[in-house]
XYZ file of C-alpha atoms in Angstrom:
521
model
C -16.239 -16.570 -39.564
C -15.842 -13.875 -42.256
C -12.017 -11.642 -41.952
C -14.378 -8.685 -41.392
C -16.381 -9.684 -38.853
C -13.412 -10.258 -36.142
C -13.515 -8.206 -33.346
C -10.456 -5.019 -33.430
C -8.091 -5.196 -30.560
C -9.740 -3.028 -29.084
C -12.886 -4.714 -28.824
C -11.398 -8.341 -27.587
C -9.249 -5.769 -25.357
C -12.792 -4.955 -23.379
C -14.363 -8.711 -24.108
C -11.335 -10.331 -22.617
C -11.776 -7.706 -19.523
C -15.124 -8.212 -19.311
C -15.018 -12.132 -19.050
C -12.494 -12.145 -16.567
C -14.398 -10.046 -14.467
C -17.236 -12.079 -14.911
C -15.524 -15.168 -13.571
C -13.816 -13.521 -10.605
C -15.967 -11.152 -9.339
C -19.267 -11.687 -11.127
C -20.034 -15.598 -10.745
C -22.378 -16.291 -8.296
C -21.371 -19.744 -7.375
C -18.534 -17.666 -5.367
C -20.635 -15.126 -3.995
C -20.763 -15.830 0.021
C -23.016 -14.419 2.515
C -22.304 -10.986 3.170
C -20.691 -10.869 6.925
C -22.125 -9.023 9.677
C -19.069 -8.353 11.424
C -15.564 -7.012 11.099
C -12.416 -9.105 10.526
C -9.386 -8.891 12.522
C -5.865 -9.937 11.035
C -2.793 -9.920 12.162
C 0.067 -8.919 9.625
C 3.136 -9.913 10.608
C 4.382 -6.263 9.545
C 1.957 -3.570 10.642
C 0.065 -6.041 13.621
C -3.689 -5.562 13.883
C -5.655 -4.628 11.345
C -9.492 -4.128 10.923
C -11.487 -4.898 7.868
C -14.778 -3.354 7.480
C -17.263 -6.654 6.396
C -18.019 -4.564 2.898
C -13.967 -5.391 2.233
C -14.169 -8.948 3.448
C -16.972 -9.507 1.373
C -14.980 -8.084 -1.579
C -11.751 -9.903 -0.584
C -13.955 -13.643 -0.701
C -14.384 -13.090 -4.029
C -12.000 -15.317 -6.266
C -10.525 -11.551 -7.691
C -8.787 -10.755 -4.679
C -8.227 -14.712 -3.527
C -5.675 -15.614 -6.563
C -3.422 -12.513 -5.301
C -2.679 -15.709 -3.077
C -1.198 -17.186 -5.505
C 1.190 -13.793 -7.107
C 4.313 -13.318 -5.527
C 4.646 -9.496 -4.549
C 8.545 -9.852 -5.360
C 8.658 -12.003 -8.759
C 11.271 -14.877 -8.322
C 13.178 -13.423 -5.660
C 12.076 -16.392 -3.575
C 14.760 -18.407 -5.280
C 17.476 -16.287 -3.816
C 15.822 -14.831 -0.541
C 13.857 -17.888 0.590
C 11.754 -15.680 3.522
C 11.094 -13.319 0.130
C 7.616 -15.736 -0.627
C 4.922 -12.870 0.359
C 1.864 -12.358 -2.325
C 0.000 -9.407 -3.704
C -2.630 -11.030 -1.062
C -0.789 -9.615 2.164
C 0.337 -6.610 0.435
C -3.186 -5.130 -0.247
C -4.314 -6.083 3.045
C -0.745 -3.956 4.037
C -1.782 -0.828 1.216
C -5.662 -0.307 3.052
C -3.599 0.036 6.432
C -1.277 2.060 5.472
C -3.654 4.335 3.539
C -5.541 4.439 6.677
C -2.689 5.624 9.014
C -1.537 7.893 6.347
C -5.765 9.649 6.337
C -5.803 9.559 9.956
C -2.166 11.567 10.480
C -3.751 13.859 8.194
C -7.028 14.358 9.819
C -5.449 15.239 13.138
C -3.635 18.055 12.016
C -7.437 19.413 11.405
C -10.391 19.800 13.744
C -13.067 17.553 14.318
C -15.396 18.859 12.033
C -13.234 19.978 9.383
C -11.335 16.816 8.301
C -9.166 16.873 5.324
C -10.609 13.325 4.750
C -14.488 12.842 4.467
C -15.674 9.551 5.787
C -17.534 9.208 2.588
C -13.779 9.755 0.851
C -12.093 7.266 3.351
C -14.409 4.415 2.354
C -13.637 4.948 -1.801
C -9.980 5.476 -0.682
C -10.032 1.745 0.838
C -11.413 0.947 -1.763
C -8.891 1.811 -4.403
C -6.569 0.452 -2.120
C -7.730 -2.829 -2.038
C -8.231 -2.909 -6.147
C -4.988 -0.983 -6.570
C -3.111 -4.492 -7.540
C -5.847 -6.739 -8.401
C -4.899 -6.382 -11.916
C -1.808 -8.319 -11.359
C -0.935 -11.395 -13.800
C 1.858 -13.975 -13.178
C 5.102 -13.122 -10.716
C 3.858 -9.429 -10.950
C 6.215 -7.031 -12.801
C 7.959 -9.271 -14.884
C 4.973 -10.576 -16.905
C 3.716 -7.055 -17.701
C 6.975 -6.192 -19.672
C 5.418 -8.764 -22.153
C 1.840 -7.958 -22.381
C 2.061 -4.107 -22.833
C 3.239 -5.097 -25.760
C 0.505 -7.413 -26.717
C -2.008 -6.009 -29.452
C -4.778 -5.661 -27.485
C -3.114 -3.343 -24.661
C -1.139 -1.496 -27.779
C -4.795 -0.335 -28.893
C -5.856 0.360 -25.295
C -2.850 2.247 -24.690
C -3.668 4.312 -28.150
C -6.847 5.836 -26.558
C -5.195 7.461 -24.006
C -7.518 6.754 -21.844
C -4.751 5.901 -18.695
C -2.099 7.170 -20.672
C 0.897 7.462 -17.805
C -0.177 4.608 -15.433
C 1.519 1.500 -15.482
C -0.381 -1.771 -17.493
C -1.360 -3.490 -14.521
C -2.954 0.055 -12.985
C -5.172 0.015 -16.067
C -6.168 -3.188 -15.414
C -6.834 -2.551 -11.611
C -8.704 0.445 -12.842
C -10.911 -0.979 -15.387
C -12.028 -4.213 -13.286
C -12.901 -1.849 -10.779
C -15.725 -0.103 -13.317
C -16.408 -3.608 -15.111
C -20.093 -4.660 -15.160
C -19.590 -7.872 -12.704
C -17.504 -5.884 -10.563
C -20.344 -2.752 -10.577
C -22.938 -5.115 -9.372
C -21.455 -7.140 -7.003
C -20.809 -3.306 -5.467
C -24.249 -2.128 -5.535
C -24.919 -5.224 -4.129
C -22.856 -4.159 -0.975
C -23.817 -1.207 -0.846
C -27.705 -1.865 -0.369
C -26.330 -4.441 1.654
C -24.554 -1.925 4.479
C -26.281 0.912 3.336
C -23.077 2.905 2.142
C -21.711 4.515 -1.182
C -18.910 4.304 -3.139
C -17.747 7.159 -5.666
C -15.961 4.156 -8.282
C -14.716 6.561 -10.510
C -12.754 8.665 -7.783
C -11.553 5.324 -6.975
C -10.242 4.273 -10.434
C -8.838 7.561 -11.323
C -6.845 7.324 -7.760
C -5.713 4.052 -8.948
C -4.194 5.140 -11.982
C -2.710 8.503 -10.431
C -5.038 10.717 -12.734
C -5.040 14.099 -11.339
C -8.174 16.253 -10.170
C -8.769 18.753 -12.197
C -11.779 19.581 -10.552
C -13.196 19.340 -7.117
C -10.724 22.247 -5.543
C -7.926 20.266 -7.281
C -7.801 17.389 -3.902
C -4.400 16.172 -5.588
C -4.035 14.901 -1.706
C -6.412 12.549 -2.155
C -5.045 10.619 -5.469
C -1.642 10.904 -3.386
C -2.806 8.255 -0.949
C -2.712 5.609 -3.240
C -0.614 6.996 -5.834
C 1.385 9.675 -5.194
C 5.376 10.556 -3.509
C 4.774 8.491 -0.451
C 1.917 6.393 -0.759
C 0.211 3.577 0.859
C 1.425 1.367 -1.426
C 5.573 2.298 -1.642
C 5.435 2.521 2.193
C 4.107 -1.214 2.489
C 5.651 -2.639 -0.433
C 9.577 -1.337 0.643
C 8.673 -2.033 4.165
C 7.741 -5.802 3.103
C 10.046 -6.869 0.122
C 13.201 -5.330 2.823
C 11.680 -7.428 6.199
C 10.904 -10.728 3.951
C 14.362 -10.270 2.270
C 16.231 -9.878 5.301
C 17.481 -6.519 3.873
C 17.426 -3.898 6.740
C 15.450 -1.228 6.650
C 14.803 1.570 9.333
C 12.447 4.160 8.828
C 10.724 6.587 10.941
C 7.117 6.762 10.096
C 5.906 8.139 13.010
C 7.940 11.339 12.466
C 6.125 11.142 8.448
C 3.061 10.712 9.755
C 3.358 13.728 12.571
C 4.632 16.690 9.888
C 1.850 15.686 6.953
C -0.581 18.067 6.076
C -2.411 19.580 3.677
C -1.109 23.009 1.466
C -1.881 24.588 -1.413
C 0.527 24.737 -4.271
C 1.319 28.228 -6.642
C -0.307 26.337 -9.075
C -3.339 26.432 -6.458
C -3.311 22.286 -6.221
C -3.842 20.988 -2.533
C -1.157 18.646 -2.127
C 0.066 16.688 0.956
C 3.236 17.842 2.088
C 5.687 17.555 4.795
C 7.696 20.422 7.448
C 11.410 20.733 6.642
C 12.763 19.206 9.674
C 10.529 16.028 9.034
C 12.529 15.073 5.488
C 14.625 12.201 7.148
C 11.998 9.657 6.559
C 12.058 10.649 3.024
C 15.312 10.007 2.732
C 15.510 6.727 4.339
C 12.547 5.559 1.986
C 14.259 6.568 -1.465
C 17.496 4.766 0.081
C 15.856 1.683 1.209
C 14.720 1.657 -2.378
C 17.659 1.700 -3.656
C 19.525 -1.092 -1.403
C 16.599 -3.016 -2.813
C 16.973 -2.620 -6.141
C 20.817 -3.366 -6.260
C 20.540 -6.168 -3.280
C 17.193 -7.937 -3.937
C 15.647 -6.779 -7.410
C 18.765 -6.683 -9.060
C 20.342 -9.730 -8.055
C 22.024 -11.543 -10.780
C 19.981 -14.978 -10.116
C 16.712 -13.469 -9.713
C 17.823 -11.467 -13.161
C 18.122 -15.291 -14.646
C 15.320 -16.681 -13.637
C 12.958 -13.787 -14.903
C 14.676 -14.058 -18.322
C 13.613 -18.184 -18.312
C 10.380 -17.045 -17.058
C 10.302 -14.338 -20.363
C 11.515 -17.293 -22.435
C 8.855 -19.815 -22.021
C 6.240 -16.428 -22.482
C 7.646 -16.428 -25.625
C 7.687 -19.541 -26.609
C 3.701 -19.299 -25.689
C 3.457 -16.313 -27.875
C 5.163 -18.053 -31.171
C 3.952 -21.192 -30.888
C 0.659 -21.176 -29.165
C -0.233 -25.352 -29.706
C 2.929 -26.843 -28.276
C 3.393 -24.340 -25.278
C 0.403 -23.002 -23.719
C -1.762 -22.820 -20.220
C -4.879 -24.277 -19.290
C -6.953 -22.733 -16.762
C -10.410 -24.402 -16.245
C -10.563 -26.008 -19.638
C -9.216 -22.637 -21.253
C -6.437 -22.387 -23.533
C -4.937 -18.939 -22.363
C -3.878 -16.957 -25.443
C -0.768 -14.986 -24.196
C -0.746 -13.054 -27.518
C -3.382 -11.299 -26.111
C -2.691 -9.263 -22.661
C -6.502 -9.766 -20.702
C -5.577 -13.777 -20.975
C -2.412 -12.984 -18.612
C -4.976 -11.960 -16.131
C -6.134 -15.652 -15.554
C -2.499 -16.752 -15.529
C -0.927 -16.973 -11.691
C 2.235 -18.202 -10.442
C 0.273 -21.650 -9.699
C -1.308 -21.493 -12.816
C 2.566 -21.545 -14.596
C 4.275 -24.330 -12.788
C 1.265 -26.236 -12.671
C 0.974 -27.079 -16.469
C 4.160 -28.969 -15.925
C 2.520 -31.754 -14.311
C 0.144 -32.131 -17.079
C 2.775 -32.845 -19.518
C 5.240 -36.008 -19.664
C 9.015 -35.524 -18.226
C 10.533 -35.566 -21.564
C 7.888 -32.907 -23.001
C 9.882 -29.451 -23.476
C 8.084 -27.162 -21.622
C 7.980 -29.737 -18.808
C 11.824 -29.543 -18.640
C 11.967 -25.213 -18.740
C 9.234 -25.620 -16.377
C 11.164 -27.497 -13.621
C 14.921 -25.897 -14.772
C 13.250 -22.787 -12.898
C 11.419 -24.448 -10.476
C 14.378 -26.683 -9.186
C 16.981 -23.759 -9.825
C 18.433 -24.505 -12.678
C 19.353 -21.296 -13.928
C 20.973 -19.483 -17.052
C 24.615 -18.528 -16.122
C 26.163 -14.886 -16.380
C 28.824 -15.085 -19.435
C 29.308 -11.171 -19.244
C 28.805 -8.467 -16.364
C 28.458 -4.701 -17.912
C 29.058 -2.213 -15.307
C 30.863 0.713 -15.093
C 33.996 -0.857 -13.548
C 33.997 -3.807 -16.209
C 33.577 -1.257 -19.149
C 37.173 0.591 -20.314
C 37.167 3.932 -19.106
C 37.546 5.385 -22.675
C 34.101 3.953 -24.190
C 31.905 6.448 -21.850
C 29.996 6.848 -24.948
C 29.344 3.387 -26.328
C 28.291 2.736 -22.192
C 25.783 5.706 -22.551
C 24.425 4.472 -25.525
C 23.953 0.799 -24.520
C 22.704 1.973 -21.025
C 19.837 3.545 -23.099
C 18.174 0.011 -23.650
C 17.583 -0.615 -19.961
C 14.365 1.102 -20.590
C 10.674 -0.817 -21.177
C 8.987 -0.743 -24.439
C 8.497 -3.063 -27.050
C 10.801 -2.051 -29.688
C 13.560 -1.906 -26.908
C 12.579 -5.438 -25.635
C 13.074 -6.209 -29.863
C 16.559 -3.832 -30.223
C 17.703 -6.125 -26.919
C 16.962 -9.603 -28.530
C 18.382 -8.464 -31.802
C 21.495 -8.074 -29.693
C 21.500 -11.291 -28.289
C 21.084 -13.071 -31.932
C 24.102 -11.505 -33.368
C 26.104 -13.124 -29.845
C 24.526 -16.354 -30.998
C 25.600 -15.873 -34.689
C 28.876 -14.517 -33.473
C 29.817 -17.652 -31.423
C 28.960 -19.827 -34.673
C 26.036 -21.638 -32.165
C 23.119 -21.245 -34.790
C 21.565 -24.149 -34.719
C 22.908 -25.391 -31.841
C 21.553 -22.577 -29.165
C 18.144 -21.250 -29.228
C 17.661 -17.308 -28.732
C 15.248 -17.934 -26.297
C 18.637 -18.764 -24.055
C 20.618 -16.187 -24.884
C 19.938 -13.190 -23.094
C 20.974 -9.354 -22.784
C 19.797 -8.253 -19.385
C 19.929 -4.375 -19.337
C 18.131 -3.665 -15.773
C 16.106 -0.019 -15.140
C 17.319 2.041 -12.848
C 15.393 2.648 -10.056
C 12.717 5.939 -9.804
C 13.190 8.648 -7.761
C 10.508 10.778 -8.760
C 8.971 10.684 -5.411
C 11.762 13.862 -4.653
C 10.577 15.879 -7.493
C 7.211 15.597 -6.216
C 7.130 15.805 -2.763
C 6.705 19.478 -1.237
C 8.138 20.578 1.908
C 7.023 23.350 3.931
C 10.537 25.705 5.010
C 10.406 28.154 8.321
C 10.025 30.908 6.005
C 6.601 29.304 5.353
C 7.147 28.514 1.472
C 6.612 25.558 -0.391
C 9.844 23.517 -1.874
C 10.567 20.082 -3.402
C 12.269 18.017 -1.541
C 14.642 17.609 -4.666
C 16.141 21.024 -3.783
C 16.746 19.787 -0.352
C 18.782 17.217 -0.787
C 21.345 15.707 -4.098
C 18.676 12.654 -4.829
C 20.089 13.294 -8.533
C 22.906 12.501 -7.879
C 22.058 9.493 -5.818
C 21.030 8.730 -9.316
C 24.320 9.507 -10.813
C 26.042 7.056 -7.907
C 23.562 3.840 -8.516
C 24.120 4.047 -12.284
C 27.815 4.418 -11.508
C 28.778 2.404 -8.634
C 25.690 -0.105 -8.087
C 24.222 -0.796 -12.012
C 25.066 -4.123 -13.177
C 23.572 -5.523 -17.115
C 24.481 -8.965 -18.089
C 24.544 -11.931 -20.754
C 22.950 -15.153 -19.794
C 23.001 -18.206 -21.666
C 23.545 -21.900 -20.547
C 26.294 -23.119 -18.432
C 27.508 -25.154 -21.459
C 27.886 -22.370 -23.657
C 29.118 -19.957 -20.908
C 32.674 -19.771 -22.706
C 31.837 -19.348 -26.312
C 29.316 -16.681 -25.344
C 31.639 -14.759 -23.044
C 33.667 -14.303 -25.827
C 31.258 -13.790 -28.973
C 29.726 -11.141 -26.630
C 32.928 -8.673 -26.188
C 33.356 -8.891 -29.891
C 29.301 -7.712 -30.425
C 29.571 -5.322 -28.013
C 32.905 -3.876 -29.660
C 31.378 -3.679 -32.978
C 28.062 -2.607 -31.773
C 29.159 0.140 -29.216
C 32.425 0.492 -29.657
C 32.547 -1.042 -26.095
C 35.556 -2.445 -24.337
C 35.845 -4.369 -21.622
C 38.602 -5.563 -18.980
C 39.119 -9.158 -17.220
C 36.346 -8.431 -14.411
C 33.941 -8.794 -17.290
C 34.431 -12.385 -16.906
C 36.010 -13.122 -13.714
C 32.456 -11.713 -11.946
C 30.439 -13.890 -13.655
C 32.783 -16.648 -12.888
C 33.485 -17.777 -16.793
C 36.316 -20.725 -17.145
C 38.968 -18.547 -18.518
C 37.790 -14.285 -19.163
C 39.393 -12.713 -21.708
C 39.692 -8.775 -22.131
C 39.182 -6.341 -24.973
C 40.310 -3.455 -23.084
């Protein structure tokens, strides 16, 4: 094939879309017989819920089936053993949630003037149940590496979903793929309903309505302050974690309605005295984060889960993933969409024992995890390199040439211990954690007694919650192999000194248990 007849980026971006779509939701050797009747199940969470048959027709198709095999929480598992819950139960957990959040809305109205049209409901269950379906391999941690992939880079150029996350494009666009269009139609001649897709894919990606009276309320129950999809997902990860959680819903859903902002946008919003539940949501969030998320092990494990992506990415023959007789490019971010967490550990069993990515396979399925040879906190940090801290605390952000500045780190430690050669920088890791969001204050109105609208980030300090995790509850790290724990420990504080001007004390070491710490500070 000629140079100049190769698709762009942007065209094997759509290609690769469109043929995944095709063999999830558009083969007909999975298509089923449409059910007559609806489905019961009983979540473990939220009890009973009802699925319409138009959304158990949808979730029998293999699309929504390998959420099965995603883990909601990444690796976690390996940590917090009840922490094994999928994408699967979550969506089934988003559409109820959405639900309860319409209804609580709806009875603050008449009758015949809900806030929610039943035509609106049915798209809104909709989006809920595609709102994750664009989901590739242990969720989160996989999409730091394909954003960055050329095909998404493109995408991402057009602007098309320019502040949604990578995996909310992809829920977005499956949703208005070909395959995915039909099989819709399909259901609804079927049932005799309608669907408004495009509502549904803009609520998935949080785009705003700009027309339409401005019905910001309705994008906000999927993606908005407190949405279906925080209040099941913190609800879940804390119950399967063992993390406890209380929070008042009922007292949410009794205080939501429906006002109109200065900027004349209908938003939901709650009454003043109702707040507590927002509060105990952004804290649960952040007990997760520093407790579950954060967790040094889990932290490991997702770096040897980045390292063998890597390896995929630079050297495509020796380490790759089959799926159905396909080769899965992971230089190219639709190929991570046929890539589950089955899909990963399985293609160690069709390699021998001795074969390489057999051995990084099973070193994270059997816990064999990269070691901590340097904790960077705010207590292990000297108090007089505020600065340098700042300044290194402004690579725990995502983005590819952060992702680069991070593993350029991590080489000079390598170079700096005189392990060249010896050590790979695919086991050498700086681990510089995000903080967690708490946007959900800054956009989350309250009505007062006086009858005015305020943000619930004048109510109460959640900035300087922020200022307290970062300060108290932030923890970075270096990981590397056990054997090289020492001579990484200490090749690190001298990078880290030259680098940032960054000293550290004894704690450095003595948290992440290396054989003898040594201090800079």
């Amino acid at each position: 094939m000629m140079a100049d007849s190769l698709p762009t980026p942007l065209e094997a971006f759509y290609s690769g879309l469109h043929d995944f779509a095709q063999e999830f939701a558009g083969n007909k050797r999975y298509h089923k017989k449409f059910p007559k009747d609806a489905k019961i199940i009983h979540d473990p969470l939220w009890g009973t819920i009802k699925l319409e048959p138009w959304e158990v027709a949808l979730l029998d198709l293999p699309l929504f089936q390998r959420l099965r095999q995603i883990h909601q929480t990444s690796l976690v598992s390996y940590v917090f053993p009840g922490c094994s819950h999928t994408r699967f139960e979550h969506t089934l957990g988003v559409v109820q949630q959405a639900q309860r959040l319409i209804d609580a809305v709806n009875k603050q109205y008449p009758l015949d003037k809900p806030r929610y049209e039943p035509t609106t409901v049915r798209s809104l269950r909709l989006a809920a149940l595609f709102h994750d379906c664009g989901h590739s391999c242990f969720s989160h941690i996989s999409e730091e590496l394909y954003e960055a992939c050329p095909d998404m880079v493109a995408f991402r150029e057009t602007e098309k979903f320019s502040k949604c996350h990578p995996h909310e494009a992809f829920s977005a666009l499956i949703l208005q793929s070909e395959p995915v269009r039909q099989y819709i139609a399909e259901i609804e001649k079927q049932y005799e309903i309608e669907f408004d897709i495009q509502k549904a894919a803009d609520w998935i990606t949080g785009k705003p309505d700009t027309e339409n009276g401005k019905r910001h309320y309705e994008t906000q129950v999927i993606n908005g302050p407190f949405d279906a999809d925080k209040l099941d997902y913190i609800f879940r990860d804390a119950h399967y974690s063992g993390v406890p959680v209380g929070l008042d819903l009922d007292r949410l859903w009794a205080s939501c309605r429906v006002d109109k902002t200065e900027a004349d946008e209908k938003v939901l919003t709650l009454h003043q005295a109702s707040v507590a539940p927002l509060e105990q949501i952004l804290f649960s969030k952040i007990n997760l984060f520093a407790i579950v998320y954060q967790h040094p092990k889990v932290r490991a494990a997702e770096k040897m889960f980045q390292s063998i992506i890597e390896e995929a990415k630079e050297n495509p023959k020796a380490c790759h993933f089959m799926v159905s007789g396909r080769a899965l490019d992971l230089n190219k971010a639709t190929d991570y969409l046929w890539l589950t967490d089955e899909v990963f550990f399985a293609e160690a069993l069709h390699r021998d024992h001795d074969d390489r990515l057999h051995r990084k396979l099973h070193d994270i399925r059997y816990r064999r995890f990269l070691v901590r040879a340097l904790t960077i906190s705010n207590d292990s940090v000297d108090k007089d390199c505020h600065e340098g801290f700042i300044q290194l605390r402004k690579l725990n952000q995502r983005g590819p040439e952060i992702y680069k500045a991070k593993r350029e780190i991590a080489q000079e430690i390598i170079n700096a211990a005189g392990l060249r050669g010896e050590v790979e920088l695919r086991d050498v890791w700086v681990d510089l954690p995000s903080d967690p969001s708490f946007g959900e204050a800054d956009r989350t109105f309250v009505r007062t007694s006086a009858g005015t609208l305020r943000k619930v980030s004048d109510l109460f300090p959640i900035h300087y919650w922020t200022e307290l995790y970062q300060k108290y509850k932030w923890r970075g790290h270096v990981f590397c192999p056990q054997e090289f724990q020492q001579k990484i420990h200490e090749a690190a504080l001298d990078v880290f000194n030259s680098c940032f001007g960054l000293k550290f004390n004894k704690s450095a070491g003595e948290s992440a248990h290396v054989p003898e710490p040594k201090a800079t500070a």
